[in-house]
Amino acid sequence: MTELWRLSATDLAGRIRRREVSAREATTAALARLDAVNPSLNAVIAHDPAQALAAADAVDATIARGEEPGLLAGVPVTVKVNIDQEGWATTNGLRIQQELVARQDSPVVANLRRAGAVILGRTNTPAFSLRWFTRNSLHGATRNPRDAAITPGGSSGGAAAATAAGIGAIGHGTDIGGSIRYPAYACGIHGLRPTIGRIPAWNASGADRFIGGQLMAVSGPLARSIADLRLGLAAMSAADARDPWWVPAPLEGPAYPRRAALCIAPEGMPVEPAIAAALRDAAARLTAAGWQVEEMDSLPPLGECARLQATLWLAETRRGGGAAFAREADPDALAVHGFMESLSPAPDLDAFQDALQRRLTLLREWLLFLEAHPVVLMPVSGALPFADHADVESLEGFQRILAAQLTQVGLPLLSLPGLAVSTGLVGKVPVGVQLVAGRYREDILLAAAEAIEAGGTPPSPIDPA
């Protein structure tokens, strides 16, 4: 019999619902897996087995009464440590927040509970959830289970490493500049950045974000199968009035032509041959599944979007954020934030308003393009996963990484959904592709991703290297 921690969320929820296995058995297996592999990964930085088992018992009792247990009936999941979970510190990887204990669940955590998920533990993030690498002075570094020499990604590096290693079937992550998509890519799994307002989220433990964060920051699922992403999205996206950005958009939109635009190197960004090969392979899988794929040399702007994204995001940290960086004194965060500030001069009020105005123009251009090509196939990154912590070595090194990450930082400004799809390995290093669609058309992303997944071998849980 297959070990329970190896099963997909979709398979496991079905077995629990049919009472073939119990939620307690599934949770016990997941906790044992956590105990076995987390010491070498440091993906989960806080957990309480008694709480998890009590949640599992509640699911089993619900099923025994003949009641509906929820979409994720008994499925073990993890949540990122930058989101409120009642009774736990929302540290965001910070020593200055280690006593910031949440008094209520964030909407996304509440939705997971209502869907019958069992929360195994809280996953690591870099200080301030700032980097594409995961290390902080409070919880330490997370390692990539496939290869400890490469980054697990960030900022949802703990979520990606845990999910890749079988600590839970679905991981919760957040994304403001690639923090779901890039860790999924680096750990060889899948990750969905939904449209702004698709999944409700809010931290009562802190102040509301400024407009840049409101427009760009989202929660979303990471998983080892596209079916599990679909299930996680449905569970996480239930209504919650605490998030005014939430939109009651249907999970399945109207019919669309199966046309995709393939762009290997948007705006001439540097792209390694292995990435180009993965993109052409994914395009061939789409074509075999009946999609029409048109290769293009250019797309609507991404570089300008990336520059405006930095303008709006750094405007948030420049309003009091500098003092927090100084108090925390995390060397990685200080280095990366300093690099970012040196590359993005502070705007005056006119420049800030100009950025918001220009955002609308750029979004219109992208939406018109996506009417003709409902999905775009492009790199997640122009490079294979980076050597761990390469971003803090020098400004020049950071700039090279930033150039390779154009497709990570260009899209959040527009609040568009993006999906990182794992397509295989180059040696033992993961590789994958990114799909982009129009607002609230995650259904198109998932359909295209399923076609790509069907043409390859889906990721399965792995033992740490």
Coordinates of N, CA and C in Angstrom, one line a residue, residues 307-308 310-316 318 344-355:
R307 N 9.8 47.9 -13.3 CA 10.3 49.1 -12.7 C 9.2 49.8 -11.9
L308 N 7.9 49.8 -12.4 CA 6.9 50.4 -11.6 C 6.5 49.6 -10.4
A310 N 8.6 48.0 -8.5 CA 9.6 48.4 -7.5 C 9.3 49.7 -6.9
T311 N 8.8 50.6 -7.8 CA 8.5 52.0 -7.3 C 7.4 51.9 -6.3
L312 N 6.3 51.2 -6.6 CA 5.2 51.1 -5.6 C 5.5 50.3 -4.4
W313 N 6.2 49.2 -4.6 CA 6.5 48.3 -3.4 C 7.5 49.1 -2.5
L314 N 8.5 49.7 -3.0 CA 9.5 50.3 -2.2 C 8.9 51.6 -1.5
A315 N 7.9 52.2 -2.1 CA 7.3 53.3 -1.5 C 6.6 52.9 -0.2
E316 N 6.2 51.6 -0.1 CA 5.6 51.1 1.1 C 6.7 50.9 2.2
R318 N 9.5 52.4 2.3 CA 10.2 53.7 2.7 C 9.3 54.5 3.7
S344 N 16.2 51.7 -7.5 CA 14.9 52.3 -7.7 C 14.8 53.6 -6.9
P345 N 15.1 54.7 -7.5 CA 15.1 56.0 -6.7 C 13.7 56.3 -6.2
A346 N 13.7 56.9 -5.0 CA 12.4 57.3 -4.4 C 11.6 58.2 -5.2
P347 N 10.4 58.0 -5.5 CA 9.5 58.9 -6.3 C 9.0 60.0 -5.5
D348 N 8.7 61.2 -6.1 CA 7.9 62.2 -5.4 C 6.5 61.9 -5.7
L349 N 5.6 62.7 -5.1 CA 4.1 62.4 -5.2 C 3.7 62.3 -6.7
D350 N 4.2 63.2 -7.5 CA 3.8 63.2 -8.9 C 4.2 61.8 -9.6
A351 N 5.4 61.4 -9.3 CA 5.9 60.2 -9.9 C 5.2 59.0 -9.4
F352 N 4.8 59.0 -8.1 CA 4.0 57.9 -7.6 C 2.6 57.8 -8.2
Q353 N 2.0 59.0 -8.4 CA 0.7 59.0 -9.1 C 0.8 58.6 -10.6
D354 N 1.9 59.0 -11.2 CA 2.2 58.7 -12.6 C 2.3 57.1 -12.7
A355 N 2.9 56.5 -11.7 CA 3.1 55.0 -11.7 C 1.7 54.4 -11.7

